[in-house]
Coordinates of C-alpha atoms in Angstrom, one line a residue:
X266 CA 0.0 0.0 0.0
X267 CA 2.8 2.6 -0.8
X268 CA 2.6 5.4 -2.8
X269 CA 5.3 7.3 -5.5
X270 CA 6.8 10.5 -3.3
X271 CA 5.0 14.0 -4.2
X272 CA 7.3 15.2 -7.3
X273 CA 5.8 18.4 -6.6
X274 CA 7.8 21.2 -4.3
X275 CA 6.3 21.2 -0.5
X276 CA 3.4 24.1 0.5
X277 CA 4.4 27.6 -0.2
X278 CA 6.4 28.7 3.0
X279 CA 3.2 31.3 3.1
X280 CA 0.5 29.1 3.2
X281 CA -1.8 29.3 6.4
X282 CA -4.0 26.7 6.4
X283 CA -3.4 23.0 6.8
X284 CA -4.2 20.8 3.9
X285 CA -7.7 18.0 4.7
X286 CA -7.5 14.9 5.3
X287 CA -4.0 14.3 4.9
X288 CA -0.6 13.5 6.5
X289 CA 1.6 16.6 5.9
X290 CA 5.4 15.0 4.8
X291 CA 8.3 16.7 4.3
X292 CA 7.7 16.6 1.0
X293 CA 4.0 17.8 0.8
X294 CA 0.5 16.5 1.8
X295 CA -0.3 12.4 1.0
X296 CA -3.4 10.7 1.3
X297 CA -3.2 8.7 4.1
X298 CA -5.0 5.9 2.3
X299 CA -2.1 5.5 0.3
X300 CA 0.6 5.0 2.7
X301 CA 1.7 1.6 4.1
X302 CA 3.5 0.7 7.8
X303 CA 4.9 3.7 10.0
X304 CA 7.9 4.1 12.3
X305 CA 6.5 6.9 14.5
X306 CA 10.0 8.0 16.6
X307 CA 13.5 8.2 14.6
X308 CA 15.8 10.6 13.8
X309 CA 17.0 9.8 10.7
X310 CA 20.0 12.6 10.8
X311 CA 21.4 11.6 13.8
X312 CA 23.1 8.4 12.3
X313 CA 26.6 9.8 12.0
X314 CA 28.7 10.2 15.4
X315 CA 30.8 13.0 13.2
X316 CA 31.7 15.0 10.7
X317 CA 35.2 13.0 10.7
X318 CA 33.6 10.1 8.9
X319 CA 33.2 12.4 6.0
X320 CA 36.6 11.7 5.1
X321 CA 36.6 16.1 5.1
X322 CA 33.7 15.7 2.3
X323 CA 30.6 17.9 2.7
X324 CA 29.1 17.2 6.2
X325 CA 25.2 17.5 4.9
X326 CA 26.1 15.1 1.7
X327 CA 26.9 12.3 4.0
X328 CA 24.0 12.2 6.4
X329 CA 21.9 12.4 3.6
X330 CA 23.2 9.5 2.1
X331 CA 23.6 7.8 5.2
X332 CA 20.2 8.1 6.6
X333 CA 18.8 7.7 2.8
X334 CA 20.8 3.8 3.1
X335 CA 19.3 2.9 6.4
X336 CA 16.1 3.7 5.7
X337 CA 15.4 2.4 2.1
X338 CA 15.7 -1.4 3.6
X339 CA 12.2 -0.7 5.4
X340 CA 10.5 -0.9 2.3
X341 CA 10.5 -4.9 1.8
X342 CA 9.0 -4.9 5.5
X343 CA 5.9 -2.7 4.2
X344 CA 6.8 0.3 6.1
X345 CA 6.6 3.5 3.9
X346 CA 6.6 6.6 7.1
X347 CA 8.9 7.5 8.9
X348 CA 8.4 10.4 11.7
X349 CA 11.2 11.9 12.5
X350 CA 10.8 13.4 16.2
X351 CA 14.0 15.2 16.7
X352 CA 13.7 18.2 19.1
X353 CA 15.3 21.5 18.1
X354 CA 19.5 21.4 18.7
X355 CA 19.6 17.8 19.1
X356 CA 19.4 14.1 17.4
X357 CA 20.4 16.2 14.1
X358 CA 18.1 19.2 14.3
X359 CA 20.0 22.7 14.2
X360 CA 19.1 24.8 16.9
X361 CA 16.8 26.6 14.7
X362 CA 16.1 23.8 12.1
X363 CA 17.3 25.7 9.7
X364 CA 19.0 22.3 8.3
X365 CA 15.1 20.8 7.8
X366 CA 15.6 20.7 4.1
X367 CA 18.3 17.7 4.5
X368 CA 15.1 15.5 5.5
X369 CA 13.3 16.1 2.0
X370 CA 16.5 15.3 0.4
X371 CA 16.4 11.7 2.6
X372 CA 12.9 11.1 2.0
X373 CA 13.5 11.7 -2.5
X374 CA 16.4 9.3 -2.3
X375 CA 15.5 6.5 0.4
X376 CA 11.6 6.5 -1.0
X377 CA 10.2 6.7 2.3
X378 CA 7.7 9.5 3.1
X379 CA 9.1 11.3 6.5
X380 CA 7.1 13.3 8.7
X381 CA 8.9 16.1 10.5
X382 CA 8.0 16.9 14.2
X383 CA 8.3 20.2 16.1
X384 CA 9.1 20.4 19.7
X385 CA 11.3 21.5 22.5
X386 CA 13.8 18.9 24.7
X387 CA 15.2 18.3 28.2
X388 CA 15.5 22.1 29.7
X389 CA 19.8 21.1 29.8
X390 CA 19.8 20.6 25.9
X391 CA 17.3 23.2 25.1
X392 CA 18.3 26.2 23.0
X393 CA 18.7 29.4 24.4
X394 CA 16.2 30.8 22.5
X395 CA 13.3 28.2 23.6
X396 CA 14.4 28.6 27.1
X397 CA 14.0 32.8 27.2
X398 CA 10.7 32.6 25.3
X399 CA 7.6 32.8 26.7
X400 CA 4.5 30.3 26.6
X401 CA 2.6 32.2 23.6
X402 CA 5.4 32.6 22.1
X403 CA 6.7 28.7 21.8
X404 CA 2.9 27.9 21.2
X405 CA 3.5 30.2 18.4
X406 CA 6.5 29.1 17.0
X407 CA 4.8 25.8 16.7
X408 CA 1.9 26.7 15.1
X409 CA 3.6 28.4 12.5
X410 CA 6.1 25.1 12.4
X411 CA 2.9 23.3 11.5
X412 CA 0.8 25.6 8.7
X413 CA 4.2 27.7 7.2
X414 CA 7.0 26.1 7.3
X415 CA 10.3 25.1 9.7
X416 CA 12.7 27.8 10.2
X417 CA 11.3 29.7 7.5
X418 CA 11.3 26.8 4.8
X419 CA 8.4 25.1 2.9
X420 CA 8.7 22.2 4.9
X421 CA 6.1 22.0 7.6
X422 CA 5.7 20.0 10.1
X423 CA 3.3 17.0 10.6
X424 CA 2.9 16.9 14.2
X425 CA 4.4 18.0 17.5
X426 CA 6.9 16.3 19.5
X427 CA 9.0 14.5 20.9
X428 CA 8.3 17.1 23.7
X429 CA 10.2 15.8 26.6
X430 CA 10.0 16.0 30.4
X431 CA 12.8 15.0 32.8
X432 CA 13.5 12.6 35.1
X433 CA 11.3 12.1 37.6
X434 CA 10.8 16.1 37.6
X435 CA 9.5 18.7 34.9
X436 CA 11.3 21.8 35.3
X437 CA 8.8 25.0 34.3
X438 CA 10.8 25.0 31.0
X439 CA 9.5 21.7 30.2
X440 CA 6.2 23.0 31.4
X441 CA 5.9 25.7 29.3
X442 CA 6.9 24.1 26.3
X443 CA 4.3 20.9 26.5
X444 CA 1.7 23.5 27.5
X445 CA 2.9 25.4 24.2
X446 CA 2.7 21.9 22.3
X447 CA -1.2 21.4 23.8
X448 CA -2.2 25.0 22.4
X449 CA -0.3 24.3 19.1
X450 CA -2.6 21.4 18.7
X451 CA -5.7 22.8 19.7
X452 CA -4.9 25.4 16.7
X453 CA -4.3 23.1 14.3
X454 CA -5.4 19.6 15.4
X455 CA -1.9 17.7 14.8
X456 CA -1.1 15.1 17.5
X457 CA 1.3 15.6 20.1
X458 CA 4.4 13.2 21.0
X459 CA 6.1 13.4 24.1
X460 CA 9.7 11.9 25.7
X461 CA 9.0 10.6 29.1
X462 CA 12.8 10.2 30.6
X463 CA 12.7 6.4 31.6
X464 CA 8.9 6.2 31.5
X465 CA 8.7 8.5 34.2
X466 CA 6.4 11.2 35.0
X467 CA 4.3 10.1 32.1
X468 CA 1.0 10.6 34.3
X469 CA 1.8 14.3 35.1
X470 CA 2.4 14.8 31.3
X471 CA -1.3 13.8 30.5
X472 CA -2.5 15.6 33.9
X473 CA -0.8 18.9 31.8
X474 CA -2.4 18.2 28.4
X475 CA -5.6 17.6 29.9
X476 CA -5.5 20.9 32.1
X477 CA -4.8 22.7 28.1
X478 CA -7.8 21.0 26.8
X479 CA -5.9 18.9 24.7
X480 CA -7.8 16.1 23.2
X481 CA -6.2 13.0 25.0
X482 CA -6.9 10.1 21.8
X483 CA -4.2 12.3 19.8
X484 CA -1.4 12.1 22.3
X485 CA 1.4 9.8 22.6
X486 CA 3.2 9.3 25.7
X487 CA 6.7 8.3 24.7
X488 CA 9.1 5.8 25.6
X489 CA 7.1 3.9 27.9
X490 CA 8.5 0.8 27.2
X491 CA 11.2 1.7 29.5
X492 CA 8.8 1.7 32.3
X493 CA 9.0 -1.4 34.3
X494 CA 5.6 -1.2 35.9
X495 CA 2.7 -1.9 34.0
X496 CA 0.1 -0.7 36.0
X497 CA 1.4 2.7 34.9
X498 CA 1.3 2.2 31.7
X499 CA -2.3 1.3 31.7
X500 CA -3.2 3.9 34.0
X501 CA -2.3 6.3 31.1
X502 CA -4.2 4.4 28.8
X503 CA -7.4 4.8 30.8
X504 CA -6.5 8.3 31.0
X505 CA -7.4 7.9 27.1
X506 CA -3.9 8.8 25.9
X507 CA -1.9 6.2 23.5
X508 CA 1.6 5.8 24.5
X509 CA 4.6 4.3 22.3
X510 CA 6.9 1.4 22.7
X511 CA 9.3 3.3 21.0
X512 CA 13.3 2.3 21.8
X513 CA 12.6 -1.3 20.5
X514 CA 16.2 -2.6 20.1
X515 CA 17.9 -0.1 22.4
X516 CA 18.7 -2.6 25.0
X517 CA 21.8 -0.5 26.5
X518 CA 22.1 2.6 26.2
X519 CA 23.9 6.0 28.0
X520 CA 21.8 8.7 29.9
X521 CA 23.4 11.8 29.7
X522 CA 21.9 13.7 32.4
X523 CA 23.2 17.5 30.9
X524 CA 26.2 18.1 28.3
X525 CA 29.7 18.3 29.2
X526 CA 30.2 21.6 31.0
X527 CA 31.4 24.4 29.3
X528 CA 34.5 24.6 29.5
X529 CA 35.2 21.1 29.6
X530 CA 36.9 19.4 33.0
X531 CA 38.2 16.5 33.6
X532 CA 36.3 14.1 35.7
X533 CA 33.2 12.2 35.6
X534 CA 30.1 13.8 35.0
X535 CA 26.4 13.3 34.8
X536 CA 26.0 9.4 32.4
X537 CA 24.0 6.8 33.5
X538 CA 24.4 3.3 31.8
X539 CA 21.2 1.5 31.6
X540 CA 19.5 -2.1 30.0
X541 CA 16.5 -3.1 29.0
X542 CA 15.6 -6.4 27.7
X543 CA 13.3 -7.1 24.1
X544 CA 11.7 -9.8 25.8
X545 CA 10.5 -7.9 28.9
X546 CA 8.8 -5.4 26.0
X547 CA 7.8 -7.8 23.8
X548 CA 6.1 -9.3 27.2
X549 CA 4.8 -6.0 28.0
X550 CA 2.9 -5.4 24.4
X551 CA 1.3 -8.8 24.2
X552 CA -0.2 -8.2 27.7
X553 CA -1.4 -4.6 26.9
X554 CA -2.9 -6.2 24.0
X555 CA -4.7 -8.9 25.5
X556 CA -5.8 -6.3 28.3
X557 CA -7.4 -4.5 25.4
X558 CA -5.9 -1.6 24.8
X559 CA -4.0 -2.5 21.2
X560 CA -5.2 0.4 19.3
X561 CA -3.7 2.7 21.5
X562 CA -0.3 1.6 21.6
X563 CA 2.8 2.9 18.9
X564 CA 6.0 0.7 17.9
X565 CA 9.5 2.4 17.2
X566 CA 13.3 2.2 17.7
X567 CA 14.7 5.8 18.4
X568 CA 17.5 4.7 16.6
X569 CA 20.7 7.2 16.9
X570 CA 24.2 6.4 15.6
X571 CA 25.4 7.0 19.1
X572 CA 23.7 3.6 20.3
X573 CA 24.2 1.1 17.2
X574 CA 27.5 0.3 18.8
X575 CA 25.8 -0.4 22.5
X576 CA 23.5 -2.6 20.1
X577 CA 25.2 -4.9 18.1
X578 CA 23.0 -7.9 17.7
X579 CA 19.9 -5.8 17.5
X580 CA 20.5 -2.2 16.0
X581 CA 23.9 -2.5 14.8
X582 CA 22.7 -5.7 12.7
X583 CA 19.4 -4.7 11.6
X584 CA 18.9 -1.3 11.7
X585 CA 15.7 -0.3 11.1
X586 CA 14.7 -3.8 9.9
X587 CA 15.1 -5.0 13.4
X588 CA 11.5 -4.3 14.6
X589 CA 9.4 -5.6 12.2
X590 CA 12.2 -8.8 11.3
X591 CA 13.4 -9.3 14.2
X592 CA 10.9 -7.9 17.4
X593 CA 7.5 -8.2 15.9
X594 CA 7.7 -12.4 15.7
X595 CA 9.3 -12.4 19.3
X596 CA 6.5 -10.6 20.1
X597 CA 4.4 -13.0 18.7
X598 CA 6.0 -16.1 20.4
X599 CA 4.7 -14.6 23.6
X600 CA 1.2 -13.8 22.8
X601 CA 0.8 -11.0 19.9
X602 CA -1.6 -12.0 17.2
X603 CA -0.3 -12.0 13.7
X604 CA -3.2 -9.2 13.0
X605 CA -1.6 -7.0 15.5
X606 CA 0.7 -5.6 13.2
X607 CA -1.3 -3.7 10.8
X608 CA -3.1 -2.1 13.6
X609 CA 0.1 -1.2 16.0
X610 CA 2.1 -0.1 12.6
X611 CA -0.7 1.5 10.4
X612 CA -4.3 2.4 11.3
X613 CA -3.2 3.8 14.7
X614 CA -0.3 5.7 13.7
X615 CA -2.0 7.3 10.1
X616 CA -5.4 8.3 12.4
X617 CA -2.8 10.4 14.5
X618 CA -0.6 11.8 11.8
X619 CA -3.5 12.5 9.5
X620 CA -4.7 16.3 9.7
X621 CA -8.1 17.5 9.4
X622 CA -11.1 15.4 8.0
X623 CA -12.4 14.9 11.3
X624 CA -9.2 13.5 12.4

């Protein structure tokens, strides 16, 4: 069920209205009818631990040929969309996104469609800019992300997110920019995508978007297949929210708590080294879909370059085959139904990512 990418440019940069009925790609509007599986948290850019691997060639060039590689493989497994999530100033987005046009160069060459988010990350990462502006004006920014363009491109965004939270704290940074990502959506209906840092304070997340009037069955809760308990994650679901399995694969990985300081020291600084088994998720999702709750639930592998190497019997030999080659039939030795997959990788994903139409 794919479709040929839009040969046509993207929106004018001008436009103001979002397109009906459709899923707003880097590379213009699709019918959502058209489009096959989705990978709803990547960062397609972020593949590259350096410039240095250029070999001193053009920096741009080979991310766009890198991420172009790694994603054309996810073709044969029927998945066509890509959403790439990647906050400004980090996982390859310029502080500004002024480098947004290297994604519609990806998505020509690989022939997968690629949805850009729009959001804000951890306060420590976070731009100066995002961190001195007000609520309106973030909500703002993000509207206008969403029906003009990126960093005044023609390529909008398709939703909002991954708008993160810390751990086990939201700082009023974090606050104001998922309350800016709940009045962004009420202005333009797009769904929002959060990062919950190891699954926590996901509940306080929804308790926010509720309190903005944000409409609960178009927001993800992120990363919640790092949370161990799962009586939380079904207490967000009967909140009515969906939440994403998303760092399939990414058994170890590093948690950088803030950057390096500035200027660097020697010494140890904030990293946390972490595991977390593909069994216990693919546990996890058979469960939540036998409890009843499979139309609410996202699949993903928040695959960065910086964790292939952590990974190398899952990411570092798959890539983004792993989940559907590799996860999906584990998950079906421990109780998913075959059927399961069109659901978690298709209609839940497109009836979030489509805009207007009653969406």
């Amino acid at each position: 069920m794919t479709t040929a990418l839009p040969a046509s440019s993207p929106s004018p940069a001008g436009a103001s209205a979002l397109p009906t009925a459709t899923v707003q790609t880097v590379l213009g509007p699709v019918d959502p009818a058209t489009l096959g599986r989705v990978m709803v948290h990547e960062h397609p850019l972020s593949l590259a631990p350096g410039p240095w691997t250029t070999g001193g060639g053009d920096v741009d060039e080979h991310a766009i040929a890198l991420a172009a590689s790694a994603l054309a493989p996810l073709l044969d497994h029927g998945i066509d969309v890509v959403v790439d999530l990647s906050p400004y100033g980090v996982v390859g987005r310029a502080d500004h996104g002024e480098n947004i046009e290297l994604l519609a160069e990806v998505s020509r060459r690989s022939g997968v469609h690629i949805v850009a988010g729009t959001s804000v990350y951890l306060e420590a990462f976070s731009p100066a800019w995002t961190v001195d502006a007000g609520l309106d004006a973030m909500a703002e920014r993000m509207s206008a992300d969403l029906t003009r363009g990126i960093a005044g491109t023609a390529v909008r965004a398709g939703v909002l997110g991954e708008q993160a939270t810390g751990l086990g704290a939201i700082t009023p940074h974090e606050d104001k920019c998922l309350r800016a990502a709940a009045r962004a959506h009420l202005r333009t209906g797009a769904a929002i995508m959060t990062h919950t840092t190891h699954g926590t304070m996901a509940l306080e997340q929804v308790a926010i978007l509720r309190d903005e009037g944000a409409d609960l069955s178009r927001v993800v809760i992120g990363h919640m297949d790092i949370q161990p308990d799962i009586d939380v994650l079904a207490a967000v679901l009967e909140m009515g929210a969906c939440l994403a399995l998303d760092t399939i694969g990414k058994q170890h990985w590093d948690f950088f708590l803030a950057p390096q300081p500035t200027p660097e020291t020697d010494g140890e600084y904030g990293k946390r080294g972490y595991f977390r088994s593909d069994l216990s998720r693919a546990r996890i999702l058979a469960e939540l879909w036998r409890r009843g709750y499979g139309d609410q639930i996202l699949l993903a592998q928040d695959l960065t370059g910086a964790e292939v190497s952590l990974n190398p019997t899952t990411h570092g030999q798959w890539g983004y085959a792993y989940l559907p080659a590799v996860f999906l039939p584990l998950a079906m030795e421990h109780g998913l139904p075959p059927e399961a997959a069109d659901t978690l990788l298709r209609s839940t994903p497109l009836r979030l990512l489509t805009l207007g139409g009653g969406s």
